[in-house]
Each structure stands twice: as C-alpha cells, then as structure tokens.
Short mmCIF file of C-alpha atoms and ligand atoms in Angstrom, two decimals:
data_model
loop_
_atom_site.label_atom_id
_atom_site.label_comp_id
_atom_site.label_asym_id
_atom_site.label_seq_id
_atom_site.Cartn_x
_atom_site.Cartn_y
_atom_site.Cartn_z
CA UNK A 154 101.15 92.74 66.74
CA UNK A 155 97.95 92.86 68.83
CA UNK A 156 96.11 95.94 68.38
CA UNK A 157 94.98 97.85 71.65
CA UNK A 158 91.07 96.87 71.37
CA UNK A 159 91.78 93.39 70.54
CA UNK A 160 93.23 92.44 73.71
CA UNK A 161 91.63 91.04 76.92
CA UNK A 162 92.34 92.79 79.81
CA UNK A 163 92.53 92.10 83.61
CA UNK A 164 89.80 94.40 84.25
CA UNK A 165 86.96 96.65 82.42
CA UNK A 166 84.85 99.17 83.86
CA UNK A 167 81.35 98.80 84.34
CA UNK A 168 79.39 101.80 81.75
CA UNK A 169 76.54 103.34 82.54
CA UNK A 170 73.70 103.23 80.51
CA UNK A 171 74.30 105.99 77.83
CA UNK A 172 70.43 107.92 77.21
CA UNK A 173 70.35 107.96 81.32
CA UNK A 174 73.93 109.46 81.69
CA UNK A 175 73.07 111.69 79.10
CA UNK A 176 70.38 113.08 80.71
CA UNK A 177 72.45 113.30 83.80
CA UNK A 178 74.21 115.19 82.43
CA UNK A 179 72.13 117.76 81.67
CA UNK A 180 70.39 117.57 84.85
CA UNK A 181 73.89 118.90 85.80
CA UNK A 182 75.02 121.54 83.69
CA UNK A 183 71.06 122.82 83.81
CA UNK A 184 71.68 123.39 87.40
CA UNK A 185 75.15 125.11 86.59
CA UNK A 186 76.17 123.08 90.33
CA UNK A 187 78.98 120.96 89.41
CA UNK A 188 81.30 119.78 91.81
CA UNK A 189 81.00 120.62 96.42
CA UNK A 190 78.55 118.68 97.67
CA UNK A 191 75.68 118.81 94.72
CA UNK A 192 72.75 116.84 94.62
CA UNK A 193 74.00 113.83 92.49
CA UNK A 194 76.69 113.52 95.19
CA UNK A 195 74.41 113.96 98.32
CA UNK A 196 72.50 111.63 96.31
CA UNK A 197 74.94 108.77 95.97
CA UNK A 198 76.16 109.02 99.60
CA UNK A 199 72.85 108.14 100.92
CA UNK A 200 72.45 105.40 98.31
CA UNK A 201 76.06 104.03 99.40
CA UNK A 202 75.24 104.37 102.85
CA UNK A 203 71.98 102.26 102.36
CA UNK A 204 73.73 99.48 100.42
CA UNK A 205 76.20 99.45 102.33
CA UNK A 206 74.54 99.52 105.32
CA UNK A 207 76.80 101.70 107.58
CA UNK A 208 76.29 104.64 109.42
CA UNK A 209 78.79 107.00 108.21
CA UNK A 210 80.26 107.61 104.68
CA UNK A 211 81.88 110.65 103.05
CA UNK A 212 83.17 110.44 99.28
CA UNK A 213 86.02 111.54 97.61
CA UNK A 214 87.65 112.64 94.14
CA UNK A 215 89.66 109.15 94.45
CA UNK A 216 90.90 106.75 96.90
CA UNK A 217 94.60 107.68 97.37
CA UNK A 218 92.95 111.19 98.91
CA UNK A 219 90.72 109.52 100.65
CA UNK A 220 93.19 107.19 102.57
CA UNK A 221 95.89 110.46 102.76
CA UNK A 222 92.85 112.20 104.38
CA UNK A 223 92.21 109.12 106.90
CA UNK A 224 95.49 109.08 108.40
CA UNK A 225 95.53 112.76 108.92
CA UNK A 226 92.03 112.07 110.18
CA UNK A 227 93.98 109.97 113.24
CA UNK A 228 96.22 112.55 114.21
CA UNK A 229 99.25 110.56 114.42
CA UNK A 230 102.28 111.55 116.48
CA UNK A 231 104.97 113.08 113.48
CA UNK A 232 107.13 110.29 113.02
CA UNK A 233 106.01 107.48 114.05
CA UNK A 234 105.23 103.80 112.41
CA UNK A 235 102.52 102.24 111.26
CA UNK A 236 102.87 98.83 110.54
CA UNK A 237 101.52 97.91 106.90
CA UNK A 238 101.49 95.33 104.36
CA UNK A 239 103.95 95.40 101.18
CA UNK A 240 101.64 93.27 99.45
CA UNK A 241 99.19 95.86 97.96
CA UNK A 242 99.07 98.39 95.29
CA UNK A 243 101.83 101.57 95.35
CA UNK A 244 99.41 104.37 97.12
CA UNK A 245 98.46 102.34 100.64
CA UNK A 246 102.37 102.75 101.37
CA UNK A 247 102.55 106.16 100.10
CA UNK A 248 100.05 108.11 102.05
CA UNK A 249 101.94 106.98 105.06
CA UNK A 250 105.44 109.14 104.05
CA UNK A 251 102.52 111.89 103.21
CA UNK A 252 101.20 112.21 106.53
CA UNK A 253 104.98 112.24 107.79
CA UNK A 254 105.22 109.05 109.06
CA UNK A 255 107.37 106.13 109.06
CA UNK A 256 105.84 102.72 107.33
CA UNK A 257 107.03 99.42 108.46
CA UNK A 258 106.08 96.32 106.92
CA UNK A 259 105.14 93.32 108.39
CA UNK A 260 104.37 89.97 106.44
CA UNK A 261 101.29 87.81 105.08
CA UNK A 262 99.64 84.75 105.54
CA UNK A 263 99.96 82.25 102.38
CA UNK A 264 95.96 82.10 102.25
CA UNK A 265 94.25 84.92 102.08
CA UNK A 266 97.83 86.93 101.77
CA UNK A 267 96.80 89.92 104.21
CA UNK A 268 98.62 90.58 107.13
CA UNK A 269 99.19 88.28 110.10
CA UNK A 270 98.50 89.32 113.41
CA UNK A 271 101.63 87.22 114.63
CA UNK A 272 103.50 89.59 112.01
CA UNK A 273 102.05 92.85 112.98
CA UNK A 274 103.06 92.15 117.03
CA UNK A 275 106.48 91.36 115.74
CA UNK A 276 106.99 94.55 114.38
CA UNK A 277 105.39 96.93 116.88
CA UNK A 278 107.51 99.19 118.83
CA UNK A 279 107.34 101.82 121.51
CA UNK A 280 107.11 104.25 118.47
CA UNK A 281 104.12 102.48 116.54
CA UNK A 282 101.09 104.81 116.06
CA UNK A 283 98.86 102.47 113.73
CA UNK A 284 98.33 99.86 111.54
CA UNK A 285 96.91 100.02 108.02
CA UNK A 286 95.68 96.84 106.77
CA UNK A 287 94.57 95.97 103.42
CA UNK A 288 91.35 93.96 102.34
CA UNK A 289 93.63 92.96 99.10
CA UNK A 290 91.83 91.50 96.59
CA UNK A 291 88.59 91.85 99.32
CA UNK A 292 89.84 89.04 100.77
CA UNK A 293 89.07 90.29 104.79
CA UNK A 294 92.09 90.81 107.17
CA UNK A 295 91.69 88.91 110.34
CA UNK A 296 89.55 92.10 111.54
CA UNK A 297 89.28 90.39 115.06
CA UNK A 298 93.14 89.56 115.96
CA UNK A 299 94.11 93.58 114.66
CA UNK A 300 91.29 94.12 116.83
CA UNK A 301 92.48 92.92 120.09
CA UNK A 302 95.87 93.51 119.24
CA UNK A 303 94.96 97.38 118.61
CA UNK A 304 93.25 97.48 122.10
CA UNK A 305 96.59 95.62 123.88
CA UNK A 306 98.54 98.20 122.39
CA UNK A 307 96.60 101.32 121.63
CA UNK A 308 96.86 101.47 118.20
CA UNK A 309 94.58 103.17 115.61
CA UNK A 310 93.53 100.85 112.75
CA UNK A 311 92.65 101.98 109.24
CA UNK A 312 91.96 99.70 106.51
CA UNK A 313 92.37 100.27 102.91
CA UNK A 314 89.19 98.40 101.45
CA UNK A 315 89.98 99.28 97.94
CA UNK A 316 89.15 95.86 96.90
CA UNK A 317 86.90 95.08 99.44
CA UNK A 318 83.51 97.39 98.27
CA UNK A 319 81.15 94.14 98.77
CA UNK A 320 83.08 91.83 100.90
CA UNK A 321 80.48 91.18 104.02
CA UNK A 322 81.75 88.96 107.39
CA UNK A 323 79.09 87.11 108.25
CA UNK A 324 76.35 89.48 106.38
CA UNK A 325 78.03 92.43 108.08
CA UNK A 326 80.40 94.80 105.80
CA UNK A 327 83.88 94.80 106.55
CA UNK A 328 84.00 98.55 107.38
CA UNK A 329 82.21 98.04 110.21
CA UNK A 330 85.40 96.59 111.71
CA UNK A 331 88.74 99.24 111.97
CA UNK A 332 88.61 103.45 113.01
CA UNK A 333 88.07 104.08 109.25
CA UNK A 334 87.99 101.89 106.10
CA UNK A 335 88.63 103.33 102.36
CA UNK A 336 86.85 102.13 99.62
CA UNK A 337 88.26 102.95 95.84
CA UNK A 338 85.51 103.45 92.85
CA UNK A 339 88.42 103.76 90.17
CA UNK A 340 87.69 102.69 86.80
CA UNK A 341 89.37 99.18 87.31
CA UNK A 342 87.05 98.33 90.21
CA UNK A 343 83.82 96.51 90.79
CA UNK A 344 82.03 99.79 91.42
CA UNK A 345 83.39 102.41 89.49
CA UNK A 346 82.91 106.40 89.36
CA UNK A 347 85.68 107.13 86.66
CA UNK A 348 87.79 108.09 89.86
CA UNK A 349 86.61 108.52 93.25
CA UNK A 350 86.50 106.95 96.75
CA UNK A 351 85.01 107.07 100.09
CA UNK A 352 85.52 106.55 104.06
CA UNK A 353 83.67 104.75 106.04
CA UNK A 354 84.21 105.52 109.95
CA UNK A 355 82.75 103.93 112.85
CA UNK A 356 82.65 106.90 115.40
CA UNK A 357 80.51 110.12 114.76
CA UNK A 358 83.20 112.46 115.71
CA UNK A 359 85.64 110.76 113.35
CA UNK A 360 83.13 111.65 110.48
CA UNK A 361 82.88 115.00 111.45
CA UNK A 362 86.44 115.71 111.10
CA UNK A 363 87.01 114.22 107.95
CA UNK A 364 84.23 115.70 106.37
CA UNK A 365 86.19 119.02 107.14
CA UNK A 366 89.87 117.43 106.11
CA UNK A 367 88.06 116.55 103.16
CA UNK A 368 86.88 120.63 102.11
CA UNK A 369 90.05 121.95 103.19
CA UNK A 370 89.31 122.31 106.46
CA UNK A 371 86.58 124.62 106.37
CA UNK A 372 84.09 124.46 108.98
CA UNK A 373 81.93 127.08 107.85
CA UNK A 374 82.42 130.36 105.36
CA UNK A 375 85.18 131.70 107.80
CA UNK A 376 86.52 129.07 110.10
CA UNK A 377 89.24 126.53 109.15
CA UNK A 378 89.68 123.86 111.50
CA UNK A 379 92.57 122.00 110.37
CA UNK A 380 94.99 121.56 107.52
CA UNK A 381 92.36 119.91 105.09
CA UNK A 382 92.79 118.96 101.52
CA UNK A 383 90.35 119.06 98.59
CA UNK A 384 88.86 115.37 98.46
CA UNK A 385 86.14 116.10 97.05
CA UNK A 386 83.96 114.23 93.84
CA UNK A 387 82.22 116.11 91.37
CA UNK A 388 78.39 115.95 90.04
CA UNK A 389 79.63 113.96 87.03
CA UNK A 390 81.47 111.21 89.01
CA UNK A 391 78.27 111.58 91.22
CA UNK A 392 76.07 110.62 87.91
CA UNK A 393 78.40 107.48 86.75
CA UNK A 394 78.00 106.00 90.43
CA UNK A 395 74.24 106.87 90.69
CA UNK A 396 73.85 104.44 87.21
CA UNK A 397 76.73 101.71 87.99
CA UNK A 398 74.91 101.53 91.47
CA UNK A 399 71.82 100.38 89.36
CA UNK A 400 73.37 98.03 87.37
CA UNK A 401 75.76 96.60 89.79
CA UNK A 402 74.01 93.21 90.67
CA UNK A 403 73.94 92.36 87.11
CA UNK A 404 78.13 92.67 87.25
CA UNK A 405 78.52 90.90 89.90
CA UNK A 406 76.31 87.85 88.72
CA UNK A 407 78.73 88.08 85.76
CA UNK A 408 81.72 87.45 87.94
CA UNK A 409 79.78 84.71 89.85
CA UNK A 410 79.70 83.02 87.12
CA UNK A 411 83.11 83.32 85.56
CA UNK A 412 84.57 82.63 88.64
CA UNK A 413 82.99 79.37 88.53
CA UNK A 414 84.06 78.75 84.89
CA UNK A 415 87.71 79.53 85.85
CA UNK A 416 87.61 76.82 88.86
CA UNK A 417 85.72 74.60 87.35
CA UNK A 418 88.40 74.53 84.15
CA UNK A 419 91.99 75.58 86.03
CA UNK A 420 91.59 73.46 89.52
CA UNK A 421 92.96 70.85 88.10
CA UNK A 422 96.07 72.53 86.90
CA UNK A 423 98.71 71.09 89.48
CA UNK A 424 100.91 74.31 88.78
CA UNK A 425 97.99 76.58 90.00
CA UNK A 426 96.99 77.20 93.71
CA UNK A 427 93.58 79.10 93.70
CA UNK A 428 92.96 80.57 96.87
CA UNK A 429 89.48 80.44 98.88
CA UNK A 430 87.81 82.67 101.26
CA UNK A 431 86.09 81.07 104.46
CA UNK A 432 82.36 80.51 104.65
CA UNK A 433 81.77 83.30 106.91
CA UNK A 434 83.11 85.57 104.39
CA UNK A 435 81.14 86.64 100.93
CA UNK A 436 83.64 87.33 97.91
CA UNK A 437 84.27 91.34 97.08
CA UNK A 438 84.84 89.83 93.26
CA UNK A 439 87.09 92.41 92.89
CA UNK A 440 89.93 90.25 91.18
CA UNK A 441 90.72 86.54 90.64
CA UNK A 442 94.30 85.93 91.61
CA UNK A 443 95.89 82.60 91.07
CA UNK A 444 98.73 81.32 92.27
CA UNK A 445 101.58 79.22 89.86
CA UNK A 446 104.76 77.84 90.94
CA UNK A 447 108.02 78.45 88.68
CA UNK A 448 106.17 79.43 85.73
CA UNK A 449 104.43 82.95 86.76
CA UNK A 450 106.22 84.82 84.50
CA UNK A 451 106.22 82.57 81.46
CA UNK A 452 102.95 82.12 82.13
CA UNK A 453 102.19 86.05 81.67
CA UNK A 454 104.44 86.54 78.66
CA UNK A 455 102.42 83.45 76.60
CA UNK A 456 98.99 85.01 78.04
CA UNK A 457 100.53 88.70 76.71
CA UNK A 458 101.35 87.14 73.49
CA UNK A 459 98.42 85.83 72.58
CA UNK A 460 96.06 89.23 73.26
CA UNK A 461 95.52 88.14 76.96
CA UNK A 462 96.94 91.49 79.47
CA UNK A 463 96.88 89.38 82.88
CA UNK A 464 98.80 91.22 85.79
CA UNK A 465 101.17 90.32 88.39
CA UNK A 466 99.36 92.93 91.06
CA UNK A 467 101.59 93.03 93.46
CA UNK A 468 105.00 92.75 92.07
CA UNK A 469 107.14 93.71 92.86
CA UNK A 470 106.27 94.18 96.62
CA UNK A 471 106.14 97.97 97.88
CA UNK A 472 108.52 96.87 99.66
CA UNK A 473 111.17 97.02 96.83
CA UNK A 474 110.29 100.32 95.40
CA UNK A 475 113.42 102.71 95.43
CA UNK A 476 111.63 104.85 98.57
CA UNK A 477 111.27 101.78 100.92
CA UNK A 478 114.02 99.33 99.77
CA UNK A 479 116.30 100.53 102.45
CA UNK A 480 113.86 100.27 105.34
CA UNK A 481 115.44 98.17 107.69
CA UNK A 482 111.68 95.69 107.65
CA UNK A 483 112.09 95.83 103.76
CA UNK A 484 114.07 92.81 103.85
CA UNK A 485 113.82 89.22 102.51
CA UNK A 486 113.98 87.95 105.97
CA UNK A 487 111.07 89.95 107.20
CA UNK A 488 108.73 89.22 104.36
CA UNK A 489 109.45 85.72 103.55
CA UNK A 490 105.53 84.80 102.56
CA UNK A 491 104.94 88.41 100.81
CA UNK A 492 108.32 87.77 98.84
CA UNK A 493 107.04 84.00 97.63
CA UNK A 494 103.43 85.26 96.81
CA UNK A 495 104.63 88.47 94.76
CA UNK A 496 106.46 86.27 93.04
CA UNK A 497 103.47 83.59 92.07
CA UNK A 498 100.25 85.58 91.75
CA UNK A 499 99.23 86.66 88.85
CA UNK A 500 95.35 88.16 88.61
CA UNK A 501 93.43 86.70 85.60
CA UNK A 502 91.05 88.82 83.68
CA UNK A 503 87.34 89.53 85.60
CA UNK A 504 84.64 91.57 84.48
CA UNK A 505 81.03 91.09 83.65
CA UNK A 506 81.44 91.72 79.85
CA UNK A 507 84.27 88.67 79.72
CA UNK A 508 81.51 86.09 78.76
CA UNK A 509 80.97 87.66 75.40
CA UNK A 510 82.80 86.73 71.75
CA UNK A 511 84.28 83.76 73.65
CA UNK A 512 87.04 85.61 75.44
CA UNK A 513 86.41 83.40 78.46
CA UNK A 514 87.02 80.31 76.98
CA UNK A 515 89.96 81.68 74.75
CA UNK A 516 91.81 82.92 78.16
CA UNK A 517 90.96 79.37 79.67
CA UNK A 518 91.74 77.35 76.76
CA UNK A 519 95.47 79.29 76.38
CA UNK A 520 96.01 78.71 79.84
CA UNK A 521 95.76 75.23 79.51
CA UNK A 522 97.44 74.76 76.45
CA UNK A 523 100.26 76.06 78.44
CA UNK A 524 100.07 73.59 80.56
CA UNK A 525 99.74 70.99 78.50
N1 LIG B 190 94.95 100.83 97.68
C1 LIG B 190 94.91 99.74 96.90
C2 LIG B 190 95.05 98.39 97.54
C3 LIG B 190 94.71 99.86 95.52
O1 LIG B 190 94.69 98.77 94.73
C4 LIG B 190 94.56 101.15 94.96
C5 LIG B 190 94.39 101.32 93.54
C6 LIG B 190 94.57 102.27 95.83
C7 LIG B 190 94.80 102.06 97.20
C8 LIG B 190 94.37 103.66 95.34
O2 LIG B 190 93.03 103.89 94.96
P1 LIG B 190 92.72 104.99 93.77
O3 LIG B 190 93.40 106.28 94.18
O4 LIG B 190 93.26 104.44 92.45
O5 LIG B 190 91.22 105.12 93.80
C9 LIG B 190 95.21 100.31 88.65
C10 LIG B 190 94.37 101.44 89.20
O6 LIG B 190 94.69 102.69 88.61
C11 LIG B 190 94.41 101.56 90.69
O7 LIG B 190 93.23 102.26 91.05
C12 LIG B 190 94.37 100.20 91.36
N2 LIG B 190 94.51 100.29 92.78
C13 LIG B 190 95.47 99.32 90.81
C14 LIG B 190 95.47 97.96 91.44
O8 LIG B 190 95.23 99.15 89.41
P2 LIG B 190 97.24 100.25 87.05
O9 LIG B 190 98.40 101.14 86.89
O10 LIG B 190 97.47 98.79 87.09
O11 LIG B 190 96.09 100.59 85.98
P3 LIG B 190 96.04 100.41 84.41
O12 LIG B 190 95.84 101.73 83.79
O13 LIG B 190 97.20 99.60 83.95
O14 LIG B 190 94.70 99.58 84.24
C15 LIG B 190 94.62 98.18 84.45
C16 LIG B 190 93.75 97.59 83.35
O15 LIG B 190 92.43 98.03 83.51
C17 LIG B 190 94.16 98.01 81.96
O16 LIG B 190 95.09 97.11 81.43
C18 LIG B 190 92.85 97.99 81.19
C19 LIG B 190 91.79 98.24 82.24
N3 LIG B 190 91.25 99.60 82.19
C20 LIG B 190 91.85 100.61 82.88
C21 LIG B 190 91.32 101.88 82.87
C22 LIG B 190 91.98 102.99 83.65
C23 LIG B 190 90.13 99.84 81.44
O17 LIG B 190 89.62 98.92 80.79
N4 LIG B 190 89.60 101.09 81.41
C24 LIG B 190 90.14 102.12 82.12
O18 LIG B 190 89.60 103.25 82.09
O19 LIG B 190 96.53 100.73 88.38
#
C-alpha cells in the first residue's frame, strides 16, 4: 500500500518562501487588521491588476463566491437559462441553481473541448438570459463567435477562467473578452492563495456593483444596496499571493518544460490524442489533459497502482450529477462530443516541483510500459 506522501499527484501548490511568509505574518497580526480590505489585499489587487494587465479586478475568499457573486452581478431575470458547458468542474453549474436560474447545457468541440458557438445557438430560447463559458483547462473559448452571438441575441456572457489565470489571445488576457471573467487561486492552481478568487469586469459600473455584492452589499456604514454576500479574502491569503506572485515565473518555466518532456515521450503513443492550442493563443499551464481511446480507465487504475494519482477531471460530466440528470439538454443526444471526451481525458500530473527525485520520468516511463 502506497503511503499518502509517496504518491505523485495531478497537482501541487506552489509555497511561498517560508522566512518571507513568516514575516508576513507578523506584519499582519502587528497591525491586528486581518481580513476587509487590508493592506496585503489592496496590495495584491494592484499587483494582479498590473500583471494582468486589466482595468478592473476585485478578489475574493474563493472562486465558487466569486462566480455566485458574478451572476448576481448580471441581474438575471428569475428563472431563466443560461446556456453552459457540462464539461467543467461541479461549482460553474452550481452557482447557476444559486442565483435561481435554470442551466442548460450545450456541447463541445473535440479540440479545445469548450463550447461551440453552433451548440450554444442551438440551445438558446426566448427564455435564455446568459451564457457562462469555461476557459477549461485555459484552453480559450471561441471569445469572438459568443461574442457576436451575445450581441444577435442580447445575452450577458460570463466566463469562468478558473483555469485560464495566464492564458493571453494574441498578448491580450482572456478577461478582456466576456461582461465578467472569474479567475480561481485554489491550492490546485497555477497561482494559488490557499483559497481565493477574483473578477475581472470590463465595464466600470459592473465593478462597482460587485465590489458591493462582494461586502454584503454595503455601500457605506449605513446603506445596503443589494443582497450582497461576504466574498471577501483575508490578509493571510493576501500574504501567500503577494509571495507566489514573486515566484510564479519560475513555476511556470517548470511546466514549460515538463510539458515538453511529456510530448516529446507520449506523442508517439497511438492510444493518446494530446490536444494543442492555436498560435494566437499562449498556454494557461494550468493542467495537461490527454486524451486515450478504450483504455482511460485502465490506464488510471495502473497509474493509481503504482503511486501515480492522475484524474479524470471532468467525469463524469455535470451533466450526470443527480441535480441535472433530468434536464431535458442533459441527454446523450445533446452532448455527444462532451459524453466521448469525459470519457477519454484523463489530466496527467503538472507542477513545477515534478522534475525532482525522478517522478517525471517514473510517470512517463509507467505510462509507456502500459503501452507496451
Ligand atoms: N470552475 C472550475 C472550472 C473549476 O475547476 C473550479 C475548481 C471552480 C470553478 C471553483 O473554484 P474554487 O471555488 O475551488 O476556487 C479541485 C479543487 O478543489 C477545485 O478548486 C478545482 N476546480 C478542481 C478542478 O479540483 P478536487 O476535489 O479534485 O481536489 P482534491 O482535494 O482532490 O485535490 C486534487 C489534488 O491536488 C490532490 O490529489 C493533491 C493536490 N493537492 C490538493 C490540495 C487541496 C495538494 O497537493 N495540496 C492541496 O492543498 O477539486
């Protein structure tokens, strides 16, 4: 039996420097201001804002909040649709039947598997209020088509970017495109703050709002403006982002690299399909999903045997979850692409720290010995 610290896993988070944490820390509790707005957290939002390069960022305590609070943000009619992908992670569906709406899902393109446009049209009705897209794996929707298709039919468009913290179109970020894009900083992802999360929003107004949603709705001492929630991220998440920030480029030249290793070694596989962004498009390296025909799950059970903790993110579709599996667009005939990919993909372990006591090459050598 493999003992917990012995096995690989799809994901590790980066860790900040210890001595400077440390003395974050009691920069913090010095100032006895932990948590609403405090300095570490004004601080990081500018820094975000600069690296990011956009114009308007707010953070949050995590990214499921912070997506919850962008659809309220939109002011939905009660009840309505908006059209979403089943391929993603449990919470992008969720915050939908929060807000009191009605999700329908429309399917993905084999590629990149985001949603089509041709899929999203399909599915719209007089009743559909929105679409939320997801950046999965921060491989970029086709921003442009949900672009003109949102102006055609007047449709708000939010984008879960929880994968997609560094994915650029042509040099620009992707949350430039959408009303509002959510970025996660959850432990598993490239840029961590233990928990946290941010939105990004294209229209002044927009920002002003959710910076209210996100502090309950307070305006000032005495006025609440609307039914807020509390979003908000702490000093000590603050600190962790402030150092991962700083040590960031250094991850992601780790993943550059292993991602090179990993075609370089597996390409050849005939079994494995590993999908490719477009030139325009620089890589989030948020995951490294590969796709295997007939032999996903056998494939996962030999990898789990032998200390290796790959994951089949997303399977099984949110589509199939006991809440949704009754929707009429829930079914196999809708989602014939989502329903193929959930069933191949399976996300091979991808973090800077990989490279070291040859766990690398071990998950690359077991992968082709199975194979072989
Ligand atoms: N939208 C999308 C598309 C998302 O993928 C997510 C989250 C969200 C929205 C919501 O954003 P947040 O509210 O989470 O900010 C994990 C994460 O908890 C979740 O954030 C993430 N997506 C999802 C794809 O993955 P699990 O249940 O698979 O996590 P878990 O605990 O099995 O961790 C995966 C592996 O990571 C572990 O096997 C080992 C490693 N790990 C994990 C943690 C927590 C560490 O090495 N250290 C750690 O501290 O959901």
């Amino acid at each position: 039996m493999m003992k917990k610290n012995d096995m690989i896993y799809v994901t590790r988070p980066m860790i900040p420097p210890r001595d400077k944490f440390h003395q974050m820390c009691d920069e913090i509790f010095d100032s006895e201001w932990l948590t609403n707005m405090g300095e570490k957290h004004n601080k990081l939002e500018d820094n975000l804002k600069s690296f990011l390069d956009v114009d308007n960022i707010l953070l949050f305590n995590n990214g499921t909040n912070a997506l919850l609070t962008a659809l309220k943000a939109m002011d939905l009619p009660y009840g309505s649709e908006v059209i979403t992908t089943p391929f993603t992670f449990a919470a992008t569906t969720h915050v939908i039947e929060w807000n009191g709406l009605k999700p329908v899902f429309a399917d993905i393109c084999q590629d990149r598997m985001v949603l089509t446009v041709e899929s999203i049209e399909k599915n719209i009705t007089p009743d559909t209020s929105a679409i939320l897209a997801v950046h999965v794996y921060g491989f970029p929707c086709d921003v442009v088509g949900i672009e003109r298709l949102a102006k055609k039919y007047n449709l708000k468009v939010i984008y879960d970017g929880a994968h997609a913290f560094n994915t650029k179109i042509l040099g620009k970020s992707i949350s430039k495109w959408g009303d509002i894009t959510m970025l996660s900083f959850h432990a598993t992802k490239l840029f961590n703050t233990i928990e946290g999360g941010a939105l990004i929003s294209n229209c002044k107004a927009t920002h002003e709002k959710i910076k209210d949603l996100r502090n309950f709705g307070f305006q000032n001492e005495v006025t609440v403006s609307d039914i807020g929630i509390n979003g908000k991220m702490n000093e000590i998440q603050a600190a962790v982002g402030l150092l991962n920030l700083e040590i960031l480029d250094d991850e992601i030249a780790g993943r550059i690299y292993i991602n090179q290793l990993y075609r370089d070694n597996l390409s050849c596989i005939r079994e494995i399909t590993i999908p490719n962004i477009d030139d325009n498009t620089s890589n989030s390296h948020q995951y490294f999903p590969i796709l295997v025909e007939n032999k996903r799950d056998e494939l996962y059970e030999f990898l789990k045997k032998n200390g290796v903790y790959a994951r089949k993110y997303f399977y099984p579709l949110c589509s199939e979850f006991a809440p949704y599996s009754k929707l009429e667009s829930s079914s196999v005939d809708n989602l014939p692409i989502a329903t193929e990919m959930s069933r191949q993909v399976i996300c091979l372990p991808y973090y800077g720290r990989l490279v070291e006591d040859d766990q690398l090459n071990k998950v690359i050598t077991l992968i082709k010995d199975f194979f072989r």
